[in-house]
CSV table of C-alpha atoms in Angstrom, one decimal:
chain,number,residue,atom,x,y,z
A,1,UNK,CA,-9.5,3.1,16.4
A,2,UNK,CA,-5.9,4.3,16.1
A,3,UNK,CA,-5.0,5.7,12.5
A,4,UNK,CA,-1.2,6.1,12.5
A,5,UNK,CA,-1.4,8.5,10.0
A,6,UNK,CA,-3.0,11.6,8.8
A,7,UNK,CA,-5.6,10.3,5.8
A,8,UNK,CA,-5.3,12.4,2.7
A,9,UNK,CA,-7.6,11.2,0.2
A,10,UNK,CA,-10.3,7.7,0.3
A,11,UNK,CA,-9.4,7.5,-3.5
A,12,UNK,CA,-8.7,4.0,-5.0
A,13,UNK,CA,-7.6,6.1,-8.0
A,14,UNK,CA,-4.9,8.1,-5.2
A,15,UNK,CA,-1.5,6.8,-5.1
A,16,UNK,CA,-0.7,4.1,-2.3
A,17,UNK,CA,-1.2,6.0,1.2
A,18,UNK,CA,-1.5,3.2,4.3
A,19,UNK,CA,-4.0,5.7,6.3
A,20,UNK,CA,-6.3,6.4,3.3
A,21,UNK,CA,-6.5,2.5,2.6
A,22,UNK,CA,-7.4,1.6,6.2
A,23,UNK,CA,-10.4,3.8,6.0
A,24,UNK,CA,-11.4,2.5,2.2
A,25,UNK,CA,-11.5,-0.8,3.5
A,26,UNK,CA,-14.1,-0.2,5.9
A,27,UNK,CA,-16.2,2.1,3.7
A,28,UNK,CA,-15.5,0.6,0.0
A,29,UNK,CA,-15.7,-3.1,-0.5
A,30,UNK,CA,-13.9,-4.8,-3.1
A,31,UNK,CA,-13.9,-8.5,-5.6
A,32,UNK,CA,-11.5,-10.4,-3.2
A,33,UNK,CA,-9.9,-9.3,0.6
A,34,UNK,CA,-7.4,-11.3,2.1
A,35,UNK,CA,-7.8,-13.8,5.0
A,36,UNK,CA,-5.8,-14.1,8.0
A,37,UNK,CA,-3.5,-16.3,6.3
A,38,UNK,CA,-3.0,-14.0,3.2
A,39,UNK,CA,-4.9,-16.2,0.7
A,40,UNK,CA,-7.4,-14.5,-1.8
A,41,UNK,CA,-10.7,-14.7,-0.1
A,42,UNK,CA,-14.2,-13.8,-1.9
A,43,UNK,CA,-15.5,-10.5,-0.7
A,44,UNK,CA,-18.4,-9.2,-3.6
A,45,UNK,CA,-17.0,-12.2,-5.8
A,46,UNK,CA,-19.6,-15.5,-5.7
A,47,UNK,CA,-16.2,-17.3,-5.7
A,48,UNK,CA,-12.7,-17.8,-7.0
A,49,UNK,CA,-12.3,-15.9,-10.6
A,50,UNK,CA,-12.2,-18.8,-13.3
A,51,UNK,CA,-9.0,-18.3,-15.5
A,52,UNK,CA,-8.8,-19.9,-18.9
A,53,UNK,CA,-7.5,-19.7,-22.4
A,54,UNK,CA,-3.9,-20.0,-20.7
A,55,UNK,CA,-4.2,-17.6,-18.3
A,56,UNK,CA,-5.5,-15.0,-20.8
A,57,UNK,CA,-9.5,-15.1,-19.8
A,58,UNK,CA,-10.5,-14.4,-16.3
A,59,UNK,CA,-13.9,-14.4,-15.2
A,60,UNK,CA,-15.3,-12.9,-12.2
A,61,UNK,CA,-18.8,-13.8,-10.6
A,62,UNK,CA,-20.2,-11.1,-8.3
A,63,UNK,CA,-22.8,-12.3,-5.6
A,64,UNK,CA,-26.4,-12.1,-6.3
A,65,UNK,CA,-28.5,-9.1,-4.6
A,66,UNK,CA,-25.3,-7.0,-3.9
A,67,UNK,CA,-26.2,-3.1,-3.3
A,68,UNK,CA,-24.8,0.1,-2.5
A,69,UNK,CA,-25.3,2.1,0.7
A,70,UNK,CA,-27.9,4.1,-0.3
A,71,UNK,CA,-29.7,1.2,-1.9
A,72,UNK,CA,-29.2,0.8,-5.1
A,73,UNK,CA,-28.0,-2.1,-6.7
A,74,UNK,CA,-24.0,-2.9,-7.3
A,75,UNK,CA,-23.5,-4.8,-10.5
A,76,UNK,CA,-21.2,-6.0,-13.4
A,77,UNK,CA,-21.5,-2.2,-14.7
A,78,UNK,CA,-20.0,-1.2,-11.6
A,79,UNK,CA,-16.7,-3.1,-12.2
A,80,UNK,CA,-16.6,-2.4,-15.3
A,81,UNK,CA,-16.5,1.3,-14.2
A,82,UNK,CA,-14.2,1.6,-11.7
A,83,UNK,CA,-11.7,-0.8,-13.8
A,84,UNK,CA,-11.7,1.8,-16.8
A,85,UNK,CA,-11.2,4.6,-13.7
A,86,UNK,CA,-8.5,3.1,-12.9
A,87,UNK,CA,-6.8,2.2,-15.8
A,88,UNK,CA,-7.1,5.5,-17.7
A,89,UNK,CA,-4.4,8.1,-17.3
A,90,UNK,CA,-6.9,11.0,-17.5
A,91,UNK,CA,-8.6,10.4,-14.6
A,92,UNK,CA,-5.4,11.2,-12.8
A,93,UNK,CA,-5.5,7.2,-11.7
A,94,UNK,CA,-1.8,5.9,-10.7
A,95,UNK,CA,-2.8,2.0,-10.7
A,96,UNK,CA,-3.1,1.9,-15.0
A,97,UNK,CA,0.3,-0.1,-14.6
A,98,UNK,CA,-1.9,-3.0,-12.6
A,99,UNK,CA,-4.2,-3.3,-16.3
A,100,UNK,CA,-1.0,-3.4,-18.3
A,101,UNK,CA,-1.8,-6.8,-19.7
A,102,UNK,CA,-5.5,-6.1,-20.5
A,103,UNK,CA,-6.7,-6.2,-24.0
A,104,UNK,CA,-7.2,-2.6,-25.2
A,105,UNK,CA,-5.3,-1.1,-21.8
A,106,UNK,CA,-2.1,0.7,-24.3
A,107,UNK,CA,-4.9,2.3,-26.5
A,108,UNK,CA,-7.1,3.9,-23.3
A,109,UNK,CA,-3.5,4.8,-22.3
A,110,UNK,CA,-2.9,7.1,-25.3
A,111,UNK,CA,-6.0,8.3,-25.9
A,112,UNK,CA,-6.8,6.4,-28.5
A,113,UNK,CA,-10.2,4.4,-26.8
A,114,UNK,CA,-11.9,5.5,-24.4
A,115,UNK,CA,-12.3,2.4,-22.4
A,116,UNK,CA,-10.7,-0.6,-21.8
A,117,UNK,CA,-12.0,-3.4,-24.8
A,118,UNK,CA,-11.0,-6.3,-22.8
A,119,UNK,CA,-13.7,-5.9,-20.0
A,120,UNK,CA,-16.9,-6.7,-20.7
A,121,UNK,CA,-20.4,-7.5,-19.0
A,122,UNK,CA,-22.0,-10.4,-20.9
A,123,UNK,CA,-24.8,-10.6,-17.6
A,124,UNK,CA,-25.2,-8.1,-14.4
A,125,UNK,CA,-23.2,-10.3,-12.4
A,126,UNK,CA,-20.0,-11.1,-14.5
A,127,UNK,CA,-17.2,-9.5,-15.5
A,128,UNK,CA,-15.0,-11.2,-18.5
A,129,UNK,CA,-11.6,-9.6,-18.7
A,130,UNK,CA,-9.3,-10.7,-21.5
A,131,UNK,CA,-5.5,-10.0,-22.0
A,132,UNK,CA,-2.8,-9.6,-24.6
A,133,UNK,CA,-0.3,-12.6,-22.9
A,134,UNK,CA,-0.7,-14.9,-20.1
A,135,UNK,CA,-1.8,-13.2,-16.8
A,136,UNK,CA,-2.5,-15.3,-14.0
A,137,UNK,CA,-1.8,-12.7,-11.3
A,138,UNK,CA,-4.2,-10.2,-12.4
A,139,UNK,CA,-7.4,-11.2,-9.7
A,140,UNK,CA,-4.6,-10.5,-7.3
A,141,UNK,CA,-3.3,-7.4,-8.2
A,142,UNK,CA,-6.8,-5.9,-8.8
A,143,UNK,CA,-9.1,-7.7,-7.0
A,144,UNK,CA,-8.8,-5.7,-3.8
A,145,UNK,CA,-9.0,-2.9,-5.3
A,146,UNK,CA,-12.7,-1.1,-4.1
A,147,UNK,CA,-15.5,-0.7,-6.4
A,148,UNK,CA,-17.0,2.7,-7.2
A,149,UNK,CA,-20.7,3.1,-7.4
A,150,UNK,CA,-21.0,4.7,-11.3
A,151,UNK,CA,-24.8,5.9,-10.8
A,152,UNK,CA,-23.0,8.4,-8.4
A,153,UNK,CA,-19.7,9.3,-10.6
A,154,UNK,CA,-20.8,8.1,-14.3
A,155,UNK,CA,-21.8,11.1,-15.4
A,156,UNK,CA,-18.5,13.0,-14.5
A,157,UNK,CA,-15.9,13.3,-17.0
A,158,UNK,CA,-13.0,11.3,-16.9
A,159,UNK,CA,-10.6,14.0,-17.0
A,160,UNK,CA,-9.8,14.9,-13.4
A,161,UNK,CA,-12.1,12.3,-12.3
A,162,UNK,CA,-9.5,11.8,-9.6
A,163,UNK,CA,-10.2,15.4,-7.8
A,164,UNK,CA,-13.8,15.1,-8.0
A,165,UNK,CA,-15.1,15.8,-4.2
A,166,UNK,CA,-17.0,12.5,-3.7
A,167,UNK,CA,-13.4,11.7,-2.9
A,168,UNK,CA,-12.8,13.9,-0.1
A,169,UNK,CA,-16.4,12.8,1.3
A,170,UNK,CA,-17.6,9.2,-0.5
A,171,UNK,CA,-21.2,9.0,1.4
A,172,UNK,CA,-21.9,5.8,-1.0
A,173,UNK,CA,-19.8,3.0,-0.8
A,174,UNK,CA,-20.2,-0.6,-0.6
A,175,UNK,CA,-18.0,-1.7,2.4
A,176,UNK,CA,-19.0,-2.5,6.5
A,177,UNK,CA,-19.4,1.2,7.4
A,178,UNK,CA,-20.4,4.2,5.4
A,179,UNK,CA,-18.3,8.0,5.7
A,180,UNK,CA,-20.0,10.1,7.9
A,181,UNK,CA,-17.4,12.8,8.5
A,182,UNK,CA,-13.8,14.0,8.2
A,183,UNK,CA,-13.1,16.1,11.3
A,184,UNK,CA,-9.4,17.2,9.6
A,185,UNK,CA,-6.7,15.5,12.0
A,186,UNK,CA,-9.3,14.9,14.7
A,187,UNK,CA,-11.4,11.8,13.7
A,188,UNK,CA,-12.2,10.1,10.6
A,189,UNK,CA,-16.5,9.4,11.5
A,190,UNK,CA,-18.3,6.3,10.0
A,191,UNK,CA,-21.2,4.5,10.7
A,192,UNK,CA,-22.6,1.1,10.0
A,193,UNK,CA,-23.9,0.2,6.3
A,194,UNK,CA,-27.4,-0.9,6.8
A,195,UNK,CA,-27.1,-2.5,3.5
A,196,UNK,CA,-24.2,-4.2,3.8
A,197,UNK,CA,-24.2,-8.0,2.5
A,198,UNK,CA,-24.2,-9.5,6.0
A,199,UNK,CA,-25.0,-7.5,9.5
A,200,UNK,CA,-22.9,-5.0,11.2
A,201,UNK,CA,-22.8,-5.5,14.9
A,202,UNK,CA,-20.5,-2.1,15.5
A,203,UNK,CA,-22.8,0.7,15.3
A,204,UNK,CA,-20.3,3.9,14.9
A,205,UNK,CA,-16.6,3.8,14.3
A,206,UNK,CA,-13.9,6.8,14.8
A,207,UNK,CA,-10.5,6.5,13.7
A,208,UNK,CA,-8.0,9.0,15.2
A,209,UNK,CA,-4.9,10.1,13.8
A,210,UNK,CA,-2.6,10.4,16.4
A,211,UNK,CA,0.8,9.5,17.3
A,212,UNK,CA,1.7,5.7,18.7
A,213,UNK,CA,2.5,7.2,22.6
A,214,UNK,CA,-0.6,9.1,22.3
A,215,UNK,CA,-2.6,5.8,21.5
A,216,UNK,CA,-1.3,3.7,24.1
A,217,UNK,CA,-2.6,6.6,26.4
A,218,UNK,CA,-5.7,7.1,25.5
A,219,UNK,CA,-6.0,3.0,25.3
A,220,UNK,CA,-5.4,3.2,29.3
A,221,UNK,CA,-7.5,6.4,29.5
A,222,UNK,CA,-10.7,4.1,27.4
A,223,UNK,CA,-10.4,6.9,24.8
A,224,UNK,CA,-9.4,4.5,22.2
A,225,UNK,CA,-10.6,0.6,21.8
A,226,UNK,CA,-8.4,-0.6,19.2
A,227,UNK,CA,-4.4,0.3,18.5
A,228,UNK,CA,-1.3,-1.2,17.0
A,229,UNK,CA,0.7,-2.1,20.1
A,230,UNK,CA,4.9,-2.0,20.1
A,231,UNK,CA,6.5,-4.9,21.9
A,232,UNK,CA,8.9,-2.3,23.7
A,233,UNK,CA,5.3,-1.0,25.4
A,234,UNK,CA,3.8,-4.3,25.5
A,235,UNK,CA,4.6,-4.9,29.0
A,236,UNK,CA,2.9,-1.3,30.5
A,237,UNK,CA,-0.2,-2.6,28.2
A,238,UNK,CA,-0.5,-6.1,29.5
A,239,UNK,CA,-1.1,-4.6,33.1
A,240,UNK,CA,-4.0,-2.4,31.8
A,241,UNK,CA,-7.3,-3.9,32.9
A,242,UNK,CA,-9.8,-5.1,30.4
A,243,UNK,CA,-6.7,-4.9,27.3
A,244,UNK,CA,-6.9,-7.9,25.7
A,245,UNK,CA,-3.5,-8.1,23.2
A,246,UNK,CA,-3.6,-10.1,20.0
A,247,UNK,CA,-0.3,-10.6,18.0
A,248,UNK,CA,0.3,-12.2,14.9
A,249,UNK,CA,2.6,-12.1,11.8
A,250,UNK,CA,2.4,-9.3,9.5
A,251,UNK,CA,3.3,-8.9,5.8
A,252,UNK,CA,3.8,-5.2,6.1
A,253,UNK,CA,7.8,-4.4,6.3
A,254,UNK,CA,9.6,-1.2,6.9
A,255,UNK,CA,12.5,-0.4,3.7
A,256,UNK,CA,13.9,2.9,3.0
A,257,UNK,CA,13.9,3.6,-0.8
A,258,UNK,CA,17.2,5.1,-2.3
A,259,UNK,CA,16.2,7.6,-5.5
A,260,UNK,CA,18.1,6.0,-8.0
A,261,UNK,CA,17.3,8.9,-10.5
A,262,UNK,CA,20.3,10.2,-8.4
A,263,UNK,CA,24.0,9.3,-9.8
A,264,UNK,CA,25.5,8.5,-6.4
A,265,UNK,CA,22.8,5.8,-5.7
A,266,UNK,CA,23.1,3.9,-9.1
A,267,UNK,CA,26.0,1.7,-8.3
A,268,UNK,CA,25.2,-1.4,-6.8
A,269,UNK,CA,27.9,-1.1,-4.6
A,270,UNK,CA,26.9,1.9,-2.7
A,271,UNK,CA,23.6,0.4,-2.1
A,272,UNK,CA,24.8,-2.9,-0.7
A,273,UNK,CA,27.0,-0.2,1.3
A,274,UNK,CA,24.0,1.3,2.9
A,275,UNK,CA,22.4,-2.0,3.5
A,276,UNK,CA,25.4,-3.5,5.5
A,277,UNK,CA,26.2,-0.5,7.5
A,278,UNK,CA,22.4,-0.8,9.3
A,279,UNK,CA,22.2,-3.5,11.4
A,280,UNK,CA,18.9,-4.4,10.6
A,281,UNK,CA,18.5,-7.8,13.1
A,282,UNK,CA,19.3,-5.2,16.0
A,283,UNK,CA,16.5,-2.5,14.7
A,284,UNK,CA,14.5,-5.7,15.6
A,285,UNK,CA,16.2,-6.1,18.8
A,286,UNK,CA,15.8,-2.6,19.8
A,287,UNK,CA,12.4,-1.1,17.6
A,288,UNK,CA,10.8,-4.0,17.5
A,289,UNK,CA,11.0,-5.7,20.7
A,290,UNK,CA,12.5,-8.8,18.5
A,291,UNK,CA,9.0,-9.2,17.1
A,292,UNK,CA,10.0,-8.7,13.5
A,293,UNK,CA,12.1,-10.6,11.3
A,294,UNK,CA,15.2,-9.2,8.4
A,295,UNK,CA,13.9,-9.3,5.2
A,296,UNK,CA,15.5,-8.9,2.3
A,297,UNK,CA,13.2,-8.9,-0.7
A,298,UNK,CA,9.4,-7.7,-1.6
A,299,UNK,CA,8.5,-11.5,-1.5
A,300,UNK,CA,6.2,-12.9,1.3
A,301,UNK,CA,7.5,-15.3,3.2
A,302,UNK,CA,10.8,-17.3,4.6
A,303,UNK,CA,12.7,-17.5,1.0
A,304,UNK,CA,13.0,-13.7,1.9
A,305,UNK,CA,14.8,-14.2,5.2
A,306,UNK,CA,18.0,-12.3,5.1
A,307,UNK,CA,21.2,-14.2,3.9
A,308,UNK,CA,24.3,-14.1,5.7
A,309,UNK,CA,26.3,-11.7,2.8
A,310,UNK,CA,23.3,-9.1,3.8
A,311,UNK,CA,24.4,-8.9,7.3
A,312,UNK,CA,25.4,-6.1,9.5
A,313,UNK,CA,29.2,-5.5,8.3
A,314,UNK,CA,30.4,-1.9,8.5
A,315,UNK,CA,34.1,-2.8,7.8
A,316,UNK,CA,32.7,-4.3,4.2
A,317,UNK,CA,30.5,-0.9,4.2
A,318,UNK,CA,33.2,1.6,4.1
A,319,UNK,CA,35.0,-0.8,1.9
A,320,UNK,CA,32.3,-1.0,-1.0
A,321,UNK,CA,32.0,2.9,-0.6
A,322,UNK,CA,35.8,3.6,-1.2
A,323,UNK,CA,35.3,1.3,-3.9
A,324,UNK,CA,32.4,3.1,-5.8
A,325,UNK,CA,34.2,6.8,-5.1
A,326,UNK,CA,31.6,7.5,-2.6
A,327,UNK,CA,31.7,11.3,-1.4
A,328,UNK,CA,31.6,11.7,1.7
A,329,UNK,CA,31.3,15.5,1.5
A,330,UNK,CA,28.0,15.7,0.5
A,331,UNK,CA,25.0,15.1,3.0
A,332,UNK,CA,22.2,12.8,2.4
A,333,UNK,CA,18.8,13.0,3.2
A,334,UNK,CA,16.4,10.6,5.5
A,335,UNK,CA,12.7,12.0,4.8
A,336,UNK,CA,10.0,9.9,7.1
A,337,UNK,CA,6.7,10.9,8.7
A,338,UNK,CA,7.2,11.4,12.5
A,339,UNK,CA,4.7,10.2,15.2
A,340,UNK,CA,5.2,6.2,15.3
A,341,UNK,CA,7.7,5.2,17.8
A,342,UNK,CA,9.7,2.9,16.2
A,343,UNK,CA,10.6,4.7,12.7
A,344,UNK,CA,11.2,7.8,15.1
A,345,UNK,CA,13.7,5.4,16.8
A,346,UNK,CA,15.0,4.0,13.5
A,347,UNK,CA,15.9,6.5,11.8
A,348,UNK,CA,18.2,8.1,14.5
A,349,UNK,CA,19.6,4.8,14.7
A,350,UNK,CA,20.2,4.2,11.1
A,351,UNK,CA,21.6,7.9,11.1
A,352,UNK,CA,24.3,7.3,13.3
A,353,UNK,CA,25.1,3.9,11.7
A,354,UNK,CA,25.6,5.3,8.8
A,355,UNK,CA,27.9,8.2,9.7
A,356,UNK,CA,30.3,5.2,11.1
A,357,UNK,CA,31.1,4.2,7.6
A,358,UNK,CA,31.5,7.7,6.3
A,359,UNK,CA,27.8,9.0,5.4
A,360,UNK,CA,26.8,12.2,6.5
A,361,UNK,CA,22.7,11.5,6.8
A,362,UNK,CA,20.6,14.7,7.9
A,363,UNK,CA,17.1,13.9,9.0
A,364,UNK,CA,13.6,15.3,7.6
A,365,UNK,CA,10.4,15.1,9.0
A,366,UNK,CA,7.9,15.2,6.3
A,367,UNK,CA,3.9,15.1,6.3
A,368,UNK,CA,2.2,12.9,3.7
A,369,UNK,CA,1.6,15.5,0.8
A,370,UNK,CA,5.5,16.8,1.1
A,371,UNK,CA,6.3,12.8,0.6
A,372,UNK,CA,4.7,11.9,-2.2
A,373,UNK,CA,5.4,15.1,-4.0
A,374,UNK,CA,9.5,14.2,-3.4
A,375,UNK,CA,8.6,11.0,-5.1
A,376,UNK,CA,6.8,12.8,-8.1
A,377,UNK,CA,9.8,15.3,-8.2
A,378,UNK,CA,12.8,13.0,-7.4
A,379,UNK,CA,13.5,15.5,-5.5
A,380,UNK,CA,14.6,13.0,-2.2
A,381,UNK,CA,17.0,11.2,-1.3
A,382,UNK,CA,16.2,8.6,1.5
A,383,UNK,CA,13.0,7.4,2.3
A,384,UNK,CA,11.8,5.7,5.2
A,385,UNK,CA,8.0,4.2,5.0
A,386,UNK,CA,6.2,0.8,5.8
A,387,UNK,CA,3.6,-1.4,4.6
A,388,UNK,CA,2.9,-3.9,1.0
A,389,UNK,CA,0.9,-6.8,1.5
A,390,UNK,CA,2.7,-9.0,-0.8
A,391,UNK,CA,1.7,-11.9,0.3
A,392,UNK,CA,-2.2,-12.8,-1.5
A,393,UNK,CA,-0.2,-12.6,-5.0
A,394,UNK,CA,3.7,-12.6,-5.5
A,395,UNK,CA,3.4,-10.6,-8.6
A,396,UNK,CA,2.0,-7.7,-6.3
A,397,UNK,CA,5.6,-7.0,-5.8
A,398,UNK,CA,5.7,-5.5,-9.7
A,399,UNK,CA,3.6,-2.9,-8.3
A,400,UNK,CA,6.7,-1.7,-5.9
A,401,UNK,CA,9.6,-2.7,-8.0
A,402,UNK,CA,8.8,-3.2,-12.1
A,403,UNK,CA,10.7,-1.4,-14.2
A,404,UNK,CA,7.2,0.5,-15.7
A,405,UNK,CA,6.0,0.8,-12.4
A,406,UNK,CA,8.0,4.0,-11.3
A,407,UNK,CA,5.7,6.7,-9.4
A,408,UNK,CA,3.4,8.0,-10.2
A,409,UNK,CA,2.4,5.0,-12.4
A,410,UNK,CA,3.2,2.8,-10.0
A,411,UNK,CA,4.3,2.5,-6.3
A,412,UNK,CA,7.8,1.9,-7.5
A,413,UNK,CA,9.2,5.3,-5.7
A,414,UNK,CA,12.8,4.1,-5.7
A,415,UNK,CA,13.0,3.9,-9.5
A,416,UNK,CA,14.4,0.8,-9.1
A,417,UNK,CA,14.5,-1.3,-12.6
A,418,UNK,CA,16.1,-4.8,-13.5
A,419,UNK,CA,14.7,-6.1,-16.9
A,420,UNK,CA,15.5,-9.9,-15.8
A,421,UNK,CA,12.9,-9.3,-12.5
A,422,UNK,CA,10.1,-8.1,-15.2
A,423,UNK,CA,11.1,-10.9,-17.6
A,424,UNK,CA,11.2,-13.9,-14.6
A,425,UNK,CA,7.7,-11.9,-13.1
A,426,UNK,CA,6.5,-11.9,-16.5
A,427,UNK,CA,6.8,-15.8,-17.1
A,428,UNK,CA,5.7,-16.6,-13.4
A,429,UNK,CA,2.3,-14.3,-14.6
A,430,UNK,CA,2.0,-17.3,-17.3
A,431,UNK,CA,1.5,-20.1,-15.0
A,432,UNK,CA,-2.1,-20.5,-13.8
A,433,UNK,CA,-1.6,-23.5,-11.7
A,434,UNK,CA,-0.5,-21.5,-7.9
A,435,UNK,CA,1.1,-24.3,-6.9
């Protein structure tokens, strides 16, 4: 299989990282997955979680006879676990925002507990979670997140639980396939789980991190079975023999995030600038073979199709920036990872685009670590990166764009913060009907 990316960690306690995620969801299973049409779908759940109490009990049923790879039994006490794991800051976790709501979550946060009291394990097979306000978007926002055996990490103390090296090689885990080996930026090795909850019919899986062009050769080659495929290469593919192509739509979405710890990017004005000087429905065109829509919000779905004031305009561009006192004088900086062939093309695009309204852009190419550091430091100022599957849950999107959610605590790397979002996700997370 084709990994676009160089894996850096199969932590669900790691900050966000596409590559690392793929690979934990073949060897870590988790409560709830989502189906091909983005709905919550039971995974070690027994069924949908019950909420109650107005949205402030949630109970989750695990499946009966559920084990680990090496054997052993997965339970309640497992959950329970790898929720504290993840919502204590000393364990280095940076999902604690997600458990926000969850009874007991601010006093595990400073120090003051040492777990989190609204959790509990009344029977091996149910967890009983219990918030402060009304939370009906919490199965979503941590039910795909993968379960960690505790009789292998229990015993290890919760400070710097995050660096332990079960992380760099998890041999136990609960998913299809179990880690075999990491063959650094050859091959990521796994193998089928013999004790998986239903049969495995692949026997051995390797995932190679390697650039998009060198996918689609090795596809032709037979060196690789399964890769993402551009529509701008789709016609070369189509005339391979024995290629069978498969296309459908994706919630993933490419966005560059502006630091807005930085002065120059905090008025409104210069970001609506930036945005009308790309011409986004012609990245499409050109990137994307016109498979791809314009987007212009977090949300899943056609309510976030671009509207028309968003459009490519780059006479209103240089007119918002004169407006705002832009300085043209001073460079600005695109970070992205190199080696897929359509951000490679993007960004040179969005480069020049932006120099015709008076922004002088220099491009970086950056490895994994480098990024996330720059977000840690706000120490960049562009960046360009993909993915977010906001579509199982809409109040996902707090994860990426909540006020408390700025990285690492969060996934919000733009620093991004309107109070009336969090108050309007805030009420939506007090609704339990979904429709």
């Amino acid at each position: 299989m084709y990994l676009y990316q160089k894996p850096k960690t199969f932590s669900p306690l790691a900050p966000n990282h596409g590559p690392d995620q793929l690979v934990m969801s073949l060897i870590s299973d988790s409560l709830y997955g989502s189906d091909a049409s983005y709905t919550l779908k039971p995974h070690l759940a027994a069924a949908a979680p019950e909420i109650s109490d107005g949205a402030k009990t949630i109970t989750f049923k695990l499946k009966p006879g559920l084990k680990w790879s090496d054997g052993k039994p997965l339970t309640a006490k497992d959950v329970l676990f790898t929720f504290n794991a993840l919502a204590a800051p000393a364990t280095g976790s940076t999902q604690g925002g997600k458990f926000a709501a969850v009874t007991g979550a601010k006093d595990l946060a400073d120090g003051k507990a040492d777990s989190l009291k609204g959790v509990t394990a009344p029977d091996e097979t149910t967890v009983k979670i219990t918030t402060t306000r009304p939370a009906a978007s919490l199965p979503g926002l941590i039910g795909n997140t993968p379960i960690l055996p505790e009789h292998v990490l229990g015993g290890v103390p919760a400070k710097g639980l995050g660096d332990n090296g079960f992380f760099t090689k998890p041999t136990v885990g609960s998913g299809a396939f179990t880690f075999v080996d990491y063959k650094t930026d050859q091959y990521v090795e796994l193998k089928a789980n013999q004790n998986f909850r239903e049969g495995v019919s692949i026997k051995k899986v390797y995932l190679k991190p390697v650039t998009s062009d060198v996918a689609i050769a090795q596809l032709r080659t037979g060196e690789m079975d399964l890769t993402q495929v551009l529509l701008t290469d789709l016609p070369t593919v189509k005339k391979m023999d024995g290629v069978k192509v498969v296309s459908a739509k994706s919630p993933g979405f490419t966005r560059i995030a502006m630091n807005q710890s930085e002065a120059r990017f905090k008025d409104a004005r210069v970001r609506q600038a930036f945005l009308t000087a790309i011409d986004r429905k012609g990245l499409v065109g050109k990137v994307l073979g016109g498979a791809g829509s314009v987007v212009n919000s977090s949300f899943y779905g056609d309510a976030a199709s671009a509207a028309n004031e968003d459009a490519y305009d780059p006479a209103r561009a240089k007119s918002l920036l004169a407006a705002a006192g832009w300085d043209g004088s001073k460079p600005v900086t695109l970070s992205w990872i190199p080696g897929q062939r359509d951000r490679d093309t993007a960004v040179t695009v969005i480069q020049s685009q932006l120099k015709a309204v008076g922004v002088d852009v220099e491009l970086k190419q950056v490895q994994a670590d480098e990024l996330l550091s720059s977000y840690e430091k706000k120490s960049y100022d562009l960046a360009l990166f993909g993915g977010g599957n906001y579509a199982t849950e809409p109040s996902t999107v707090a994860t990426i764009d909540a006020c408390d959610q700025a990285y690492p605590a969060g996934g919000n790397v733009a620093r991004f913060c309107d109070p009336n979002l969090d108050d309007l996700l805030s009420k939506a997370d007090s609704v339990a009907d979904p429709a």
